[in-house]
Short mmCIF file of C-alpha atoms and ligand atoms in Angstrom, two decimals:
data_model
loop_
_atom_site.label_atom_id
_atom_site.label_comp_id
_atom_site.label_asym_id
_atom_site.label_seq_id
_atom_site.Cartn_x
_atom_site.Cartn_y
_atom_site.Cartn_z
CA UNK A 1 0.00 0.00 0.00
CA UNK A 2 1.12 3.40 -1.02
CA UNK A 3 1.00 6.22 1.41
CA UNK A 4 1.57 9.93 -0.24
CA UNK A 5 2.74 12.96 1.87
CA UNK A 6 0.10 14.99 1.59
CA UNK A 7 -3.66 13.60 2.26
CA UNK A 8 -3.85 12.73 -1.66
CA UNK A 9 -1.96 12.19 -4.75
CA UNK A 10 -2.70 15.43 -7.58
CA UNK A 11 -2.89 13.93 -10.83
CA UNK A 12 0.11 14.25 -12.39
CA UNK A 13 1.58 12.23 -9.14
CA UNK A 14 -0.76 9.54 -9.39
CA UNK A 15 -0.17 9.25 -13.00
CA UNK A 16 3.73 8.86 -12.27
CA UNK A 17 2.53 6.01 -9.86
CA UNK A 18 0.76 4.82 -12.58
CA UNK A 19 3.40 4.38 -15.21
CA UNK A 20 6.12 2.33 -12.59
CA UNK A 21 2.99 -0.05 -11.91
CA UNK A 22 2.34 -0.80 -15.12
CA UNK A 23 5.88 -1.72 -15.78
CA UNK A 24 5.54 -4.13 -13.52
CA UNK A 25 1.67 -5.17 -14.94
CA UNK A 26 0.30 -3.96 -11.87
CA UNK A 27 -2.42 -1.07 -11.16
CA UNK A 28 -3.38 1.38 -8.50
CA UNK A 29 -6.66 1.94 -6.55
CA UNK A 30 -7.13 4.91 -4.97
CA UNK A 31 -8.83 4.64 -1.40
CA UNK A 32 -10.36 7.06 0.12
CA UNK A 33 -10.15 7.45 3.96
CA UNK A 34 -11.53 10.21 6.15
CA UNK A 35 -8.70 11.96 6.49
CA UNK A 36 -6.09 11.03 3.52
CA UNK A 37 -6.15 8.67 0.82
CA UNK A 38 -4.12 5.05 0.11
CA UNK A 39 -3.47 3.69 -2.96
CA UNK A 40 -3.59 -0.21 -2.85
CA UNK A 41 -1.46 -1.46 -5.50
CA UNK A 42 -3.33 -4.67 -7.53
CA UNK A 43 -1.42 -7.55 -9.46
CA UNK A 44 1.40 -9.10 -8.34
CA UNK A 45 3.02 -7.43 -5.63
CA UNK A 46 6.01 -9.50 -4.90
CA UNK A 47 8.36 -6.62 -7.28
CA UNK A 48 10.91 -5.29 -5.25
CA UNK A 49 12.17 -2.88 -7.57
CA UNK A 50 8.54 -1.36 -8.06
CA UNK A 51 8.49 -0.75 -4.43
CA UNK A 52 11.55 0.57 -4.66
CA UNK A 53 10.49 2.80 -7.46
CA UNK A 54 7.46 4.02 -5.81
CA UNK A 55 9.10 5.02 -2.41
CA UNK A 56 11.57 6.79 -3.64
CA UNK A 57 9.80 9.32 -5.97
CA UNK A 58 9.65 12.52 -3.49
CA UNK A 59 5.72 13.25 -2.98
CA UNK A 60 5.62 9.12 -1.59
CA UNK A 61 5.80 8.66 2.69
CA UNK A 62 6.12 5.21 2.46
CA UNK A 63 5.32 1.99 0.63
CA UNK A 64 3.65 -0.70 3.51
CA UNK A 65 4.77 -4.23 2.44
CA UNK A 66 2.34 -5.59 4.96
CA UNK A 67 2.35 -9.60 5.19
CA UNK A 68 -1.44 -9.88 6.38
CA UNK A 69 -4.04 -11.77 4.43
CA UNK A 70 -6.08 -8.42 4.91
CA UNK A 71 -3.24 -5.30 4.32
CA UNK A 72 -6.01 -2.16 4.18
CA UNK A 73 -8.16 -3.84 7.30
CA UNK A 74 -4.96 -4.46 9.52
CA UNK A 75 -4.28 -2.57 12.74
CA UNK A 76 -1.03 -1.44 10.99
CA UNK A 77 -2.21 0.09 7.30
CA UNK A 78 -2.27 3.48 6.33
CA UNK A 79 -6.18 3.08 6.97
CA UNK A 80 -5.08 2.70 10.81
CA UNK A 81 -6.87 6.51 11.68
CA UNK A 82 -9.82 5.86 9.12
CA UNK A 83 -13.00 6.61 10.87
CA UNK A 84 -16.58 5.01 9.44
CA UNK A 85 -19.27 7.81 9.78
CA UNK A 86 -22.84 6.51 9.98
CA UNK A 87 -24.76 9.35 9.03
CA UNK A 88 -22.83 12.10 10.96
CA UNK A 89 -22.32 9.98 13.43
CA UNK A 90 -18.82 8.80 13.73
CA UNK A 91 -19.30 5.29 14.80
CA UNK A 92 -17.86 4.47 18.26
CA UNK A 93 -16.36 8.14 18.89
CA UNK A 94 -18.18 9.01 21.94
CA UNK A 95 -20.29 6.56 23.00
CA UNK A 96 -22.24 2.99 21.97
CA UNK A 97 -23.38 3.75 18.18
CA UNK A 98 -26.69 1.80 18.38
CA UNK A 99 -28.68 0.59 15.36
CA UNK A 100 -32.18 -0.34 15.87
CA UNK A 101 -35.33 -1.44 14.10
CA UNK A 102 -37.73 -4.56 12.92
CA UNK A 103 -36.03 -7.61 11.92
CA UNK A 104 -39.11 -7.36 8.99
CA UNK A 105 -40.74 -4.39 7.53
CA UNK A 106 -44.71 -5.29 6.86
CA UNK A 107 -45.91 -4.10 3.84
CA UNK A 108 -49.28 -4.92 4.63
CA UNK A 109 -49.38 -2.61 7.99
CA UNK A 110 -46.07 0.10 7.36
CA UNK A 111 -47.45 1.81 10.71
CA UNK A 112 -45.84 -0.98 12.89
CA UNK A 113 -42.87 0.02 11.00
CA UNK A 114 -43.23 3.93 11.37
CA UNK A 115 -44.89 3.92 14.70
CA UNK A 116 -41.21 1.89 15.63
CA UNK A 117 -39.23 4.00 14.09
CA UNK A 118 -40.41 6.89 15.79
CA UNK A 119 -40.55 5.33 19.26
CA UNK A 120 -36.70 4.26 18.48
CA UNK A 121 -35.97 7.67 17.45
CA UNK A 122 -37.30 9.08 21.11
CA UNK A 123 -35.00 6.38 22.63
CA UNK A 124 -31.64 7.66 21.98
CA UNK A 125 -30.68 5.34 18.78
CA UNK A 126 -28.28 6.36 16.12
CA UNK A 127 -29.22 4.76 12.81
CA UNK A 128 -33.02 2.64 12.20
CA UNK A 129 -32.70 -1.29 10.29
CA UNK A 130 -35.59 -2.90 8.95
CA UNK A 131 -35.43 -6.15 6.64
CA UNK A 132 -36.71 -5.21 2.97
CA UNK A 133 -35.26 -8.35 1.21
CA UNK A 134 -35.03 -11.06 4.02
CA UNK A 135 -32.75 -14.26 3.19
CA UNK A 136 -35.18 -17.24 4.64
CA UNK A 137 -34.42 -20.67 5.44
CA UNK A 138 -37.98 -21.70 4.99
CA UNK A 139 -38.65 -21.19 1.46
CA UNK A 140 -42.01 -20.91 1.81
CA UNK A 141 -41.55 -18.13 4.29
CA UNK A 142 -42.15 -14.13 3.77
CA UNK A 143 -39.03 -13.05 1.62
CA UNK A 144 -40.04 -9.64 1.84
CA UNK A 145 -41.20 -6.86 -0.84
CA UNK A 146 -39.73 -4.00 -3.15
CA UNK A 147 -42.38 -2.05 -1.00
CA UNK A 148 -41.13 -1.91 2.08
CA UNK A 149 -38.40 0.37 1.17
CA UNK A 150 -40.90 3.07 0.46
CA UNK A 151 -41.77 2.47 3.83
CA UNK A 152 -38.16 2.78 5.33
CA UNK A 153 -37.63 5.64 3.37
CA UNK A 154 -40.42 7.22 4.84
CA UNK A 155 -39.03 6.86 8.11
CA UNK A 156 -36.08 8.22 7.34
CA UNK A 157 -37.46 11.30 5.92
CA UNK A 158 -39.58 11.49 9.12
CA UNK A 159 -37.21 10.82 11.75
CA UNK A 160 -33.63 12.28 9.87
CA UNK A 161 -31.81 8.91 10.98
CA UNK A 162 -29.94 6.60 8.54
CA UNK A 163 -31.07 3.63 7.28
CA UNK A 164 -29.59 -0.03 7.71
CA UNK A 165 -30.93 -2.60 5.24
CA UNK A 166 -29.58 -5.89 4.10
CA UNK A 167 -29.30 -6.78 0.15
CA UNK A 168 -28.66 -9.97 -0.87
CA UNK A 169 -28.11 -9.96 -4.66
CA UNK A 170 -26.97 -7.47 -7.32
CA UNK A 171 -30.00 -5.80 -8.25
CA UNK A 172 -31.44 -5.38 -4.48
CA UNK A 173 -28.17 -3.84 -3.98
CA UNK A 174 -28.70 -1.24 -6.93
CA UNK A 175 -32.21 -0.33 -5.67
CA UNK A 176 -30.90 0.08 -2.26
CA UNK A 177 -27.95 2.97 -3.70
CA UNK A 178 -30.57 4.36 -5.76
CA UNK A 179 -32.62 5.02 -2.78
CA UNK A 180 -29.43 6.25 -1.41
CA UNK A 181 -29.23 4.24 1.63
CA UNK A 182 -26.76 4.91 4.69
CA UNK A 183 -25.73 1.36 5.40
CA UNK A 184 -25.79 -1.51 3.20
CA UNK A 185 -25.89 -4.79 5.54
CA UNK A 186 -24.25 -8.17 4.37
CA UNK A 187 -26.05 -10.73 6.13
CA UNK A 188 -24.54 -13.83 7.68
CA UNK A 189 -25.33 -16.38 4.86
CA UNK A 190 -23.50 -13.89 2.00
CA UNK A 191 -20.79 -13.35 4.62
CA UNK A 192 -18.70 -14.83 2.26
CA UNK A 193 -20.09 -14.42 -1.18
CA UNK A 194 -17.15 -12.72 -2.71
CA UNK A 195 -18.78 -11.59 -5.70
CA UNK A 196 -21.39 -9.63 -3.69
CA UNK A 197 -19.00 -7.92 -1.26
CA UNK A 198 -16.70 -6.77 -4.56
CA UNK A 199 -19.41 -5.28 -5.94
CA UNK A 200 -21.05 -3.58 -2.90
CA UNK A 201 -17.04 -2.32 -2.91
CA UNK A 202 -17.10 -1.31 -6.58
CA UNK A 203 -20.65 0.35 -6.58
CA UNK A 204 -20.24 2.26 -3.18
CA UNK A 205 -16.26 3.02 -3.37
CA UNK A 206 -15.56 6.90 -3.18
CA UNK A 207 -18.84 7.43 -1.68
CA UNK A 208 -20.33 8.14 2.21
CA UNK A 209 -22.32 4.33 1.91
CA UNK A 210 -21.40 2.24 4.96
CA UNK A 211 -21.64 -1.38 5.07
CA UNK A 212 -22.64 -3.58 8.01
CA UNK A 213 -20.96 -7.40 7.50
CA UNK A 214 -22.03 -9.64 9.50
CA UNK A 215 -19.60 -13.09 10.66
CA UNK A 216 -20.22 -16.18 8.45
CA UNK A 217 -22.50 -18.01 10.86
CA UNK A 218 -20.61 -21.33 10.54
CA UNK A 219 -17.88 -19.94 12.71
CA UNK A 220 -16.22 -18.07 10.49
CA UNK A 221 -12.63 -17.67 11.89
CA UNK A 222 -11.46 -14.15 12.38
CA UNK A 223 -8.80 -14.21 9.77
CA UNK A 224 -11.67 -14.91 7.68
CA UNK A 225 -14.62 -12.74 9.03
CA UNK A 226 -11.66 -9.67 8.26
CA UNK A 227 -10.57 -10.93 4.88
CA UNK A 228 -14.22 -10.77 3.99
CA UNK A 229 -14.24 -7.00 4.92
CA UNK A 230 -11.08 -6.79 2.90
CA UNK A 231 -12.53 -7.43 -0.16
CA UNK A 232 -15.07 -4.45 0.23
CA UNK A 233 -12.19 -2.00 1.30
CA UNK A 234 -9.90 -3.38 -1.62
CA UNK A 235 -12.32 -2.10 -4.17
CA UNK A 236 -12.63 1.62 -2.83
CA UNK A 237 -14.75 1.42 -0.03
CA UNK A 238 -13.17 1.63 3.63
CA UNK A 239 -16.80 2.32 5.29
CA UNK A 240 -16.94 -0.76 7.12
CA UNK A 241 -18.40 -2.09 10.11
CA UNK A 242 -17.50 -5.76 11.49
CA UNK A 243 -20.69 -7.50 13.34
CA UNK A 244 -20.41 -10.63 14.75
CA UNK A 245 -24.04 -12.04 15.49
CA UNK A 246 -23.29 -15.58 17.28
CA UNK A 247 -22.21 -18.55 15.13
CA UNK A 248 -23.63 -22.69 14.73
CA UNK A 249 -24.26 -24.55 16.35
CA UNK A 250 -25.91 -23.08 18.84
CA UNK A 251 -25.61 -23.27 22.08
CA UNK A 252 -28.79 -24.43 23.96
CA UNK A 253 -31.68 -22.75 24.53
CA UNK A 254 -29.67 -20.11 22.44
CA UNK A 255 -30.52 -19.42 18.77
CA UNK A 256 -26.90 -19.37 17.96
CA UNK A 257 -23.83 -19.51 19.94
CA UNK A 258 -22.85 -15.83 21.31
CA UNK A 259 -19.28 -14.21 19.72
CA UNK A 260 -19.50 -10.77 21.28
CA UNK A 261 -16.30 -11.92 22.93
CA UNK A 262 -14.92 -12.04 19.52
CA UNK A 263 -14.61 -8.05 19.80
CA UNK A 264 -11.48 -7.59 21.30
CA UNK A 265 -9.92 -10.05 19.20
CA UNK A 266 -11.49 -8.01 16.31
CA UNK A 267 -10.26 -4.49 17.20
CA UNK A 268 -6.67 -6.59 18.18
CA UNK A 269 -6.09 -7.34 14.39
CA UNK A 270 -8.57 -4.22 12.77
CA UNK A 271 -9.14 -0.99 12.57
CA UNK A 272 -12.83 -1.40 11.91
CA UNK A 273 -15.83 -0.28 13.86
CA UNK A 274 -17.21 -3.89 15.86
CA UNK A 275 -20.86 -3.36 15.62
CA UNK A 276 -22.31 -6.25 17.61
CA UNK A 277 -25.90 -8.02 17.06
CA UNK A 278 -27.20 -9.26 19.99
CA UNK A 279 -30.67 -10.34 18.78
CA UNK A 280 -29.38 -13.04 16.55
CA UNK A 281 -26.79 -14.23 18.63
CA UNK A 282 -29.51 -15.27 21.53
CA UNK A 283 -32.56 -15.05 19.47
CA UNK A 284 -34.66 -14.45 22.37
CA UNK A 285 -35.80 -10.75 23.15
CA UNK A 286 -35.46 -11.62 27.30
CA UNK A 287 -31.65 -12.35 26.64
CA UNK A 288 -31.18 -9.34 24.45
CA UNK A 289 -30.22 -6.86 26.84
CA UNK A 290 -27.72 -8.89 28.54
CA UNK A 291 -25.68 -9.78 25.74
CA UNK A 292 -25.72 -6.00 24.31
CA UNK A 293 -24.25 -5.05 27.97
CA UNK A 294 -21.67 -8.26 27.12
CA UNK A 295 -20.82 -6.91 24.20
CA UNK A 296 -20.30 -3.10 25.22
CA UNK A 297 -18.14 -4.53 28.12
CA UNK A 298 -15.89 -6.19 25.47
CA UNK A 299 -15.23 -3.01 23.77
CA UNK A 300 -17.85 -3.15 20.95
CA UNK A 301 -18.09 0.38 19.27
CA UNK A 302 -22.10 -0.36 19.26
CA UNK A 303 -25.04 -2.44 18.96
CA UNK A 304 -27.20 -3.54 15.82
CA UNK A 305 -30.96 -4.41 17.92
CA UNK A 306 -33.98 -6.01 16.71
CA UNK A 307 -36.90 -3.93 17.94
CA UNK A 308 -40.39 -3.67 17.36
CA UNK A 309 -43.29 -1.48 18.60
CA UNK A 310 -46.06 -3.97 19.35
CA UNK A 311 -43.33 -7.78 18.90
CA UNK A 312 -45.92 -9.84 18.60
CA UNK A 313 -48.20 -8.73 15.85
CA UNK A 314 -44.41 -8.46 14.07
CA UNK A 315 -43.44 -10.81 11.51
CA UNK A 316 -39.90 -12.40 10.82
CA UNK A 317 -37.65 -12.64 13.86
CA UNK A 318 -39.80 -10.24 15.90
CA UNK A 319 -42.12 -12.04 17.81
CA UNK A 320 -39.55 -13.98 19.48
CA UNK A 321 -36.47 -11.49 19.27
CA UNK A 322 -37.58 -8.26 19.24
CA UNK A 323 -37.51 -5.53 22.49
CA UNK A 324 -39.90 -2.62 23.10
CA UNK A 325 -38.59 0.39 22.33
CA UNK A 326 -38.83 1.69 25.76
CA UNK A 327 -36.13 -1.36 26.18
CA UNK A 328 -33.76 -0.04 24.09
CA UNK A 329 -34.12 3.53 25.84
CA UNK A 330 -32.86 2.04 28.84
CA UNK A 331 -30.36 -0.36 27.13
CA UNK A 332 -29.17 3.17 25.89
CA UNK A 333 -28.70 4.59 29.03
CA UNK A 334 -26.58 1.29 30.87
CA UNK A 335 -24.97 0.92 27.60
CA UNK A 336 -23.52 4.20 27.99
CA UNK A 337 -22.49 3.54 31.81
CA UNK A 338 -20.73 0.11 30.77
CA UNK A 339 -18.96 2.49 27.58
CA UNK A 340 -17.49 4.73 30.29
CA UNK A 341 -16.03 1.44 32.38
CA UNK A 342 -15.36 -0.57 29.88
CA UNK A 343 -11.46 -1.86 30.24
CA UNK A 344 -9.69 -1.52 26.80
CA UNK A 345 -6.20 -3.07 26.39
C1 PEP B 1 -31.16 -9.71 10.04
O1 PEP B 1 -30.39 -8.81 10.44
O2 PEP B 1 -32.39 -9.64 10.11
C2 PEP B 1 -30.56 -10.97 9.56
C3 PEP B 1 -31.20 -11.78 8.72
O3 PEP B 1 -29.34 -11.16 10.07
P1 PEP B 1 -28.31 -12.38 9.90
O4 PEP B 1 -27.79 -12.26 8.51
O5 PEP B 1 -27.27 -12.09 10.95
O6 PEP B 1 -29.07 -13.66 10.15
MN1 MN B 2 -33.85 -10.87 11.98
#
């Protein structure tokens, strides 16, 4: 990774760049961070004398020949002091960043939906989610509707907060930019669909988008749950947010098994934002607030919370999973207690 001496390269430099990489059949992407930009170099790397090259033309700090299966999401790239903003909310500056919202969005009644989104608003979150598009194991159950992100919009436009949804395929993903969406979510079963997480990288790189990727739910190793988030950085997008949201098998009486303790290993090897979900994780909305004051305790930078206005008339996860919004005000409030205790290393 190339890092210039001022915060970017002018034209004329990056063209100079250019030219020695494509001596050497390599080219350069431009990253851009909050404060400066990196330039990832692409094709083989292994060229000495390129490096060389590059670090010795006079605008250049320093070439990074970082051996890490994940060079722009490790602890020690140039992307090191890149902070994700949610919104204008820089995630994890102050205090818990907390995401909250349905697990579904019913098209058939969008007042659950609104009536949620303004109770959540009055409770102190930072950012609303609601499921769209919702990946199903049951075939046969609700997969969601185009509809429903009139309805999030709506709430948006009513509250001012940013909107979380997931997309699971290339063309949900297009609708969701066009609509201009402040997070794009990767859900635990595309975890690792490569394909996907390039192009939410491609189509969102240079821009404000964040993206919420959740761990591969079949334990996905941390060397792999990062490499994941590498391939969305590599393509020009460093706006990401790790979430682990418990792994199989489960542990019993557990939906799934709970990884918040994954978090400090996380921010160990990362730079990125851990954005826990505690709703998946335990799956059961009496557990909920425990494992979001878990997670906080480990150092997570905030909370992604299922939560639904009236839980049982909700569909999807939310009869089971889903708090009260008058939960989630006080998870707010001890979240923010825990924050200001919490032991970091
Ligand atoms: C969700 O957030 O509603 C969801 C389906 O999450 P996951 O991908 O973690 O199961
Ligand atoms: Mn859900």
């Amino acid at each position: 990774m190339i890092i210039p001496k001022t915060s970017k390269l002018n034209e004329k430099q990056l063209q100079e760049v250019e030219a020695i990489a494509s001596d050497f059949e390599c080219s350069i992407l431009e990253i851009q961070g909050r404060n400066r930009c990196v330039y990832a170099i692409l094709g083989d790397e292994g060229r000495e004398v390129m490096f060389k090259r590059i670090a010795g033309l006079p605008f250049i700090a320093k070439v990074d020949m970082i051996e890490s299966p994940y060079k722009l999401m490790d602890r020690r790239s140039g992307l090191s002091d890149h902070r994700v903003r949610v919104g204008k909310t820089e995630v994890g500056k102050d205090k818990p960043f907390i995401i909250a919202g349905p697990c579904t969005i019913d098209p058939a009644n969008p007042n659950f939906y609104l009536e949620s989104a303004h109770a959540l608003k009055e409770a102190g979150v930072d950012a609303l989610r609601g499921g769209v598009w919702k990946p199903r194991t049951n075939p046969y159950s609700f997969q969601g509707d185009n509809h429903s992100l009139s309805i999030i919009l709506q709430a948006r436009e009513e509250t001012g907060l940013p909107i979380d949804i997931e997309v699971m395929d290339s063309e949900q993903l297009k609708l969701a930019l066009e609509a201009k969406v402040d997070v794009v979510q990767v859900g635990t079963r595309n975890a690792q669909n490569y394909r996907l997480l390039k192009e939410i990288g491609q189509l969102t790189a240079g821009s404000n988008t964040a993206v919420l990727l959740k761990r591969g739910r079949h334990m996905a190793s941390p060397t792999e749950f990062i490499a994941s988030a590498e391939y969305i950085v590599a393509e020009g997008n460093p706006n990401v947010m790790l979430c682990p949201r418990g792994t199989t098998p489960p542990l019993e009486g557990y939906r799934n098994h709970p990884d918040e303790s994954i978090t400090p290993l996380l921010k160990n090897r990362t730079w990125a934002p851990v954005v826990v979900d505690p709703s998946h994780s335990v799956g059961h909305a009496d557990f909920v607030p425990a494992c979001s004051l878990a997670a906080i305790a480990y150092g997570a930078d905030g909370l992604c919370i299922e939560s639904h206005i009236q839980p049982a008339k909700g569909i999807g996860d939310d009869p089971k999973q889903a708090i009260l919004p008058q939960k989630v005000k006080e998870l707010v409030g001890a979240c923010t207690e825990v924050w200001k205790n919490r032991y970091l290393p």
